[in-house]
Every structure is written in C-alpha cells, then in structure tokens.
Tab-separated table of C-alpha atoms in Angstrom:
chain	number	residue	atom	x	y	z
M	1	GLY	CA	38.662	73.928	-83.673
M	2	ALA	CA	38.913	74.824	-80.419
M	3	VAL	CA	41.737	75.905	-78.346
M	4	VAL	CA	42.745	75.196	-75.028
M	5	SER	CA	46.184	77.367	-73.430
M	6	GLN	CA	47.745	76.020	-70.450
M	7	HIS	CA	49.639	77.994	-68.360
M	8	PRO	CA	52.260	77.675	-67.373
M	9	SER	CA	54.162	75.467	-69.766
M	10	TRP	CA	56.583	74.477	-67.365
M	11	VAL	CA	57.786	74.720	-64.117
M	12	ILE	CA	60.751	74.323	-61.510
M	13	CYS	CA	59.749	74.429	-58.390
M	14	LYS	CA	61.303	73.045	-54.577
M	15	SER	CA	60.303	69.992	-53.142
M	16	GLY	CA	57.122	71.250	-50.296
M	17	THR	CA	56.093	73.719	-52.197
M	18	SER	CA	52.248	74.290	-54.302
M	19	VAL	CA	52.076	74.763	-57.730
M	20	LYS	CA	49.422	76.422	-59.569
M	21	ILE	CA	48.508	74.910	-63.184
M	22	GLU	CA	45.334	76.688	-65.564
M	23	CYS	CA	43.615	75.213	-67.900
M	24	ARG	CA	41.537	77.717	-70.047
M	25	SER	CA	39.136	77.091	-73.377
M	26	LEU	CA	39.782	79.980	-75.544
M	27	ASP	CA	37.184	79.929	-77.777
M	28	PHE	CA	33.926	78.225	-75.989
M	29	GLN	CA	32.352	77.251	-72.293
M	30	ALA	CA	33.717	73.787	-70.893
M	31	THR	CA	31.604	72.884	-68.297
M	32	THR	CA	33.477	70.021	-67.770
M	33	MET	CA	37.298	69.815	-67.962
M	34	PHE	CA	39.828	66.681	-67.809
M	35	TRP	CA	43.649	66.594	-66.450
M	36	TYR	CA	45.924	64.315	-67.495
M	37	ARG	CA	49.200	62.863	-66.126
M	38	GLN	CA	51.752	61.966	-68.364
M	39	PHE	CA	55.116	60.329	-67.532
M	40	PRO	CA	57.529	59.917	-70.009
M	41	LYS	CA	57.182	57.227	-72.616
M	42	GLN	CA	53.491	56.297	-71.154
M	43	SER	CA	50.639	56.918	-72.320
M	44	LEU	CA	47.467	59.948	-70.083
M	45	MET	CA	46.503	59.003	-67.306
M	46	LEU	CA	43.526	60.817	-66.136
M	47	MET	CA	43.642	62.036	-62.865
M	48	ALA	CA	40.423	64.275	-62.605
M	49	THR	CA	37.445	65.561	-64.161
M	50	SER	CA	36.428	69.007	-63.059
M	51	ASN	CA	33.509	69.996	-62.907
M	52	GLU	CA	32.265	73.432	-62.972
M	53	GLY	CA	30.593	75.255	-60.012
M	54	SER	CA	31.211	71.858	-58.404
M	55	LYS	CA	33.387	69.354	-57.105
M	56	ALA	CA	36.000	67.388	-59.122
M	57	THR	CA	35.643	63.645	-59.612
M	58	TYR	CA	38.807	61.774	-59.071
M	59	GLU	CA	40.335	58.411	-60.571
M	60	GLN	CA	41.309	55.848	-57.965
M	61	GLY	CA	45.023	56.539	-56.275
M	62	VAL	CA	44.791	60.328	-57.125
M	63	GLU	CA	44.929	61.430	-53.507
M	64	LYS	CA	42.255	64.562	-53.846
M	65	ASP	CA	44.137	66.625	-51.177
M	66	LYS	CA	47.129	66.716	-52.613
M	67	PHE	CA	45.656	67.615	-56.143
M	68	LEU	CA	43.355	70.328	-55.529
M	69	ILE	CA	40.994	71.348	-58.849
M	70	ASN	CA	39.357	74.383	-58.872
M	71	HIS	CA	36.611	74.637	-61.694
M	72	ALA	CA	35.353	78.333	-60.884
M	73	SER	CA	34.174	79.991	-64.708
M	74	LEU	CA	32.942	77.955	-67.658
M	75	THR	CA	36.572	78.998	-69.222
M	76	LEU	CA	38.972	78.384	-66.291
M	77	SER	CA	40.295	75.069	-63.994
M	78	THR	CA	43.401	75.060	-62.057
M	79	LEU	CA	45.372	72.295	-60.926
M	80	THR	CA	47.592	72.730	-57.642
M	81	VAL	CA	49.734	70.244	-56.724
M	82	THR	CA	50.415	70.812	-52.693
M	83	SER	CA	53.491	70.143	-51.078
M	84	ALA	CA	55.048	68.566	-54.000
M	85	HIS	CA	57.853	66.231	-54.168
M	86	PRO	CA	60.115	65.081	-57.240
M	87	GLU	CA	57.990	61.789	-57.384
M	88	ASP	CA	55.081	64.406	-58.624
M	89	SER	CA	57.550	65.556	-61.723
M	90	SER	CA	55.664	64.673	-64.522
M	91	PHE	CA	53.850	66.656	-67.434
M	92	TYR	CA	50.639	67.535	-67.042
M	93	ILE	CA	47.930	68.106	-69.294
M	94	CYS	CA	44.096	68.911	-69.544
M	95	SER	CA	41.528	68.191	-71.972
M	96	ALA	CA	37.890	70.085	-72.660
M	97	PRO	CA	35.081	68.030	-74.464
M	98	THR	CA	33.124	69.972	-77.388
M	99	SER	CA	29.656	69.851	-77.941
M	100	GLY	CA	28.098	70.365	-81.422
M	101	GLY	CA	27.022	67.116	-81.854
M	102	LYS	CA	30.724	66.126	-81.533
M	103	ASP	CA	31.950	63.775	-78.755
M	104	THR	CA	35.619	64.461	-78.518
M	105	GLN	CA	38.234	66.214	-76.189
M	106	TYR	CA	40.517	69.330	-76.708
M	107	PHE	CA	43.942	69.466	-75.229
M	108	GLY	CA	46.020	72.112	-73.809
M	109	PRO	CA	49.548	72.300	-74.559
M	110	GLY	CA	50.445	70.342	-71.367
M	111	THR	CA	52.834	71.824	-68.316
M	112	ARG	CA	55.847	70.265	-67.443
M	113	LEU	CA	57.033	69.986	-64.269
M	114	THR	CA	59.972	69.386	-62.457
M	115	VAL	CA	60.330	69.431	-58.632
M	116	LEU	CA	63.858	69.427	-57.161
L	1	GLN	CA	43.782	42.795	-69.867
L	2	LYS	CA	43.968	46.661	-70.591
L	3	GLU	CA	40.269	48.456	-72.221
L	4	VAL	CA	42.683	49.619	-75.011
L	5	GLU	CA	45.268	47.919	-76.274
L	6	GLN	CA	48.636	49.488	-78.669
L	7	ASP	CA	51.720	48.633	-79.544
L	8	PRO	CA	54.012	50.920	-78.294
L	9	GLY	CA	56.458	50.502	-81.099
L	10	PRO	CA	58.994	52.546	-81.966
L	11	LEU	CA	58.185	51.891	-85.621
L	12	SER	CA	60.290	52.798	-87.945
L	13	VAL	CA	59.370	53.262	-92.014
L	14	PRO	CA	61.123	55.231	-95.185
L	15	GLU	CA	59.468	58.603	-96.602
L	16	GLY	CA	57.071	57.670	-98.372
L	17	ALA	CA	55.916	54.494	-97.046
L	18	ILE	CA	51.917	53.652	-96.014
L	19	VAL	CA	51.853	53.238	-92.474
L	20	SER	CA	49.474	51.270	-90.460
L	21	LEU	CA	48.686	51.916	-86.423
L	22	ASN	CA	46.389	49.975	-84.634
L	23	CYS	CA	44.433	49.443	-81.705
L	24	THR	CA	42.116	46.669	-80.275
L	25	TYR	CA	39.365	47.218	-77.213
L	26	SER	CA	37.413	44.628	-74.894
L	27	ASN	CA	34.854	47.642	-74.196
L	28	SER	CA	32.216	47.020	-76.112
L	29	ALA	CA	29.967	50.222	-75.057
L	30	PHE	CA	32.978	52.376	-76.508
L	31	GLN	CA	30.825	54.447	-79.100
L	32	TYR	CA	33.571	56.633	-80.248
L	33	PHE	CA	36.669	56.512	-81.581
L	34	MET	CA	39.703	59.024	-82.217
L	35	TRP	CA	43.681	59.017	-82.938
L	36	TYR	CA	45.582	61.765	-81.141
L	37	ARG	CA	49.245	63.091	-82.609
L	38	GLN	CA	51.482	63.846	-80.167
L	39	TYR	CA	55.127	65.634	-80.491
L	40	SER	CA	57.370	65.032	-77.842
L	41	ARG	CA	56.742	67.465	-74.924
L	42	LYS	CA	53.963	68.182	-76.553
L	43	GLY	CA	49.922	68.393	-75.982
L	44	PRO	CA	48.342	65.611	-78.289
L	45	GLU	CA	46.536	67.074	-81.023
L	46	LEU	CA	43.322	65.747	-82.309
L	47	LEU	CA	43.521	63.766	-86.175
L	48	MET	CA	40.897	61.879	-86.582
L	49	TYR	CA	37.393	61.114	-84.696
L	50	THR	CA	35.433	58.520	-85.910
L	51	TYR	CA	31.530	57.382	-85.087
L	52	SER	CA	30.760	54.053	-86.363
L	53	SER	CA	32.175	51.235	-88.048
L	54	GLY	CA	34.074	51.847	-91.707
L	55	ASN	CA	36.446	54.705	-93.312
L	56	LYS	CA	36.782	58.094	-92.605
L	57	GLU	CA	39.262	59.414	-95.053
L	58	ASP	CA	41.267	63.220	-94.527
L	59	GLY	CA	44.330	63.765	-96.734
L	60	ARG	CA	46.225	61.563	-96.466
L	61	PHE	CA	45.123	60.136	-93.241
L	62	THR	CA	42.422	57.381	-93.093
L	63	ALA	CA	40.890	55.853	-89.906
L	64	GLN	CA	39.186	52.601	-90.040
L	65	VAL	CA	36.691	50.983	-87.197
L	66	ASP	CA	35.855	47.421	-87.029
L	67	LYS	CA	33.127	47.198	-84.521
L	68	SER	CA	32.562	43.464	-84.456
L	69	SER	CA	36.028	42.651	-84.030
L	70	LYS	CA	36.749	46.067	-81.591
L	71	TYR	CA	39.941	46.967	-83.787
L	72	ILE	CA	40.541	50.325	-84.960
L	73	SER	CA	43.249	51.699	-87.093
L	74	LEU	CA	44.775	54.821	-88.426
L	75	PHE	CA	46.573	54.529	-92.617
L	76	ILE	CA	49.081	57.166	-93.372
L	77	ARG	CA	49.727	56.988	-97.385
L	78	ASP	CA	53.113	58.944	-98.497
L	79	SER	CA	54.718	59.389	-94.538
L	80	GLN	CA	56.826	62.521	-94.468
L	81	PRO	CA	59.564	62.970	-92.017
L	82	SER	CA	56.847	65.938	-90.046
L	83	ASP	CA	54.968	62.719	-89.215
L	84	SER	CA	57.670	61.515	-87.281
L	85	ALA	CA	55.450	61.483	-83.491
L	86	THR	CA	53.415	59.203	-81.031
L	87	TYR	CA	49.951	58.319	-82.235
L	88	LEU	CA	47.510	57.615	-79.785
L	89	CYS	CA	44.521	55.751	-79.846
L	90	ALA	CA	41.672	57.102	-77.706
L	91	MET	CA	38.016	56.427	-77.573
L	92	GLY	CA	34.810	56.839	-75.356
L	93	ILE	CA	31.508	55.971	-74.454
L	94	GLY	CA	29.587	59.370	-75.043
L	95	GLY	CA	28.860	63.091	-74.066
L	96	TYR	CA	30.919	64.118	-71.626
L	97	GLN	CA	32.855	61.310	-70.544
L	98	LYS	CA	36.277	60.356	-70.191
L	99	VAL	CA	38.119	59.130	-72.907
L	100	THR	CA	40.237	56.011	-72.778
L	101	PHE	CA	43.782	56.239	-74.221
L	102	GLY	CA	46.068	53.676	-75.930
L	103	THR	CA	49.627	53.998	-74.567
L	104	GLY	CA	50.653	55.136	-78.023
L	105	THR	CA	52.791	53.786	-81.280
L	106	LYS	CA	55.882	56.241	-81.654
L	107	LEU	CA	56.691	56.533	-85.502
L	108	GLN	CA	59.749	57.546	-87.379
L	109	VAL	CA	59.530	58.588	-90.934
L	110	ILE	CA	63.361	58.017	-92.535
L	111	PRO	CA	64.051	60.623	-94.963
C-alpha cells in the first residue's frame, strides 16, 4: 500500500523556538496533503490542506502565521510550528490522498511535539 | 450536532468475541466511508474502505454501511488481544476533499 513518512517522529523544544515537521509520500505523488493535530484522547482535527505549488488552506481557528505550511514538491510537505508554546504540544499527523479510483487517505506515523 | 458521532468507549471484550463498532452521521453528502485503527502514539492505519451501502468483508473485518439510516458499522470476528486499539470511523465527500473523523472508540480485547 501507499506509504507516507514523517520526520521527526518526536521532538522536544523550548518555548519560543520553531519546529519543522516533514511529510513525504514515498511511492506516489501527492498534490494535496492534509495536516492534522490530535490531543490526548481526542480525535484527529484537520488543521490545513497543503497544496503543491500554491498556498495552503487553513481550517477555521488555525493561525496561518503560526503554522506555516510549504508544499514545495509532489512528495514533500512541511509544517513549521513557529514560536512554539506548551499549548502547541500535541501529536501532528499528515496524510495524503491516493488516486486510482480509491478516495482514501494514507497517514504518516505522526510526530509528537513537546514544548517545554 | 457533530457531523459524525462515535461512542468513545472504552469497550472491553474477551478474546474470541465478536466486536461491533458504530458511527452515525448527519451529512448526506458523504459518499465514502473508512475505518482506521490507531495504536497508542501511532498514526491511523486504514482498515476498511467502502463506497456504497451494504457489506464489505476483509478477513475478520466486515464494514457495513446503511446510507438511508446514516449509520456505519465495523464488525471484528474472533477478536484478538492485538486488536486492542482505538478505532476511528471516517467519511468524505469525494476526490481530494477533507475527511471527517469520529472521535474514536477505544477497544480492549482481554486474553
């Protein structure tokens, strides 16, 4: 099946620093990728839709200046959490939809961010 | 009202039991339905995908969709301790559109 990778798998940073998370589609091209955030014991909440070669679309309530998304190629999207604060500590997961007549999404393994 | 409703559980069953997981939804525009399994601290893993009303079977898993009632189910036969995880239902409108998730049901299969 389709494989999506994320890097890093976990990161600990100091408050006020920026953290970049990478999402790669390993065996298929993804013109669109989705970024989700998941707090403990809660479901996935869509943050933004990343579109290759154009600006990302953010969900209501998500600060676009804080969560910078860059989708520079057909296999890579990055999420940068700028000036991170403890309340940004969460599990960040990306996904990419596949083609071939199957409207579904494959998820990366997730990145656990802890902001001290 | 949430677009997708799912009982968070937890649901505890003995090994070998048949497990029934369910979701209801309110948006009649949803066209395709998925079930994901998520182990602790891991990303969701696609289990089942269905596009129409009816049943779809894959090994010990059966996905059921009733569009008229806006109700979907996942059945797990001969449940195993390794099935212990959180199960998320998800549904979408189509194409490269965003997917809406249920809150997930935590399942524990006791040996």
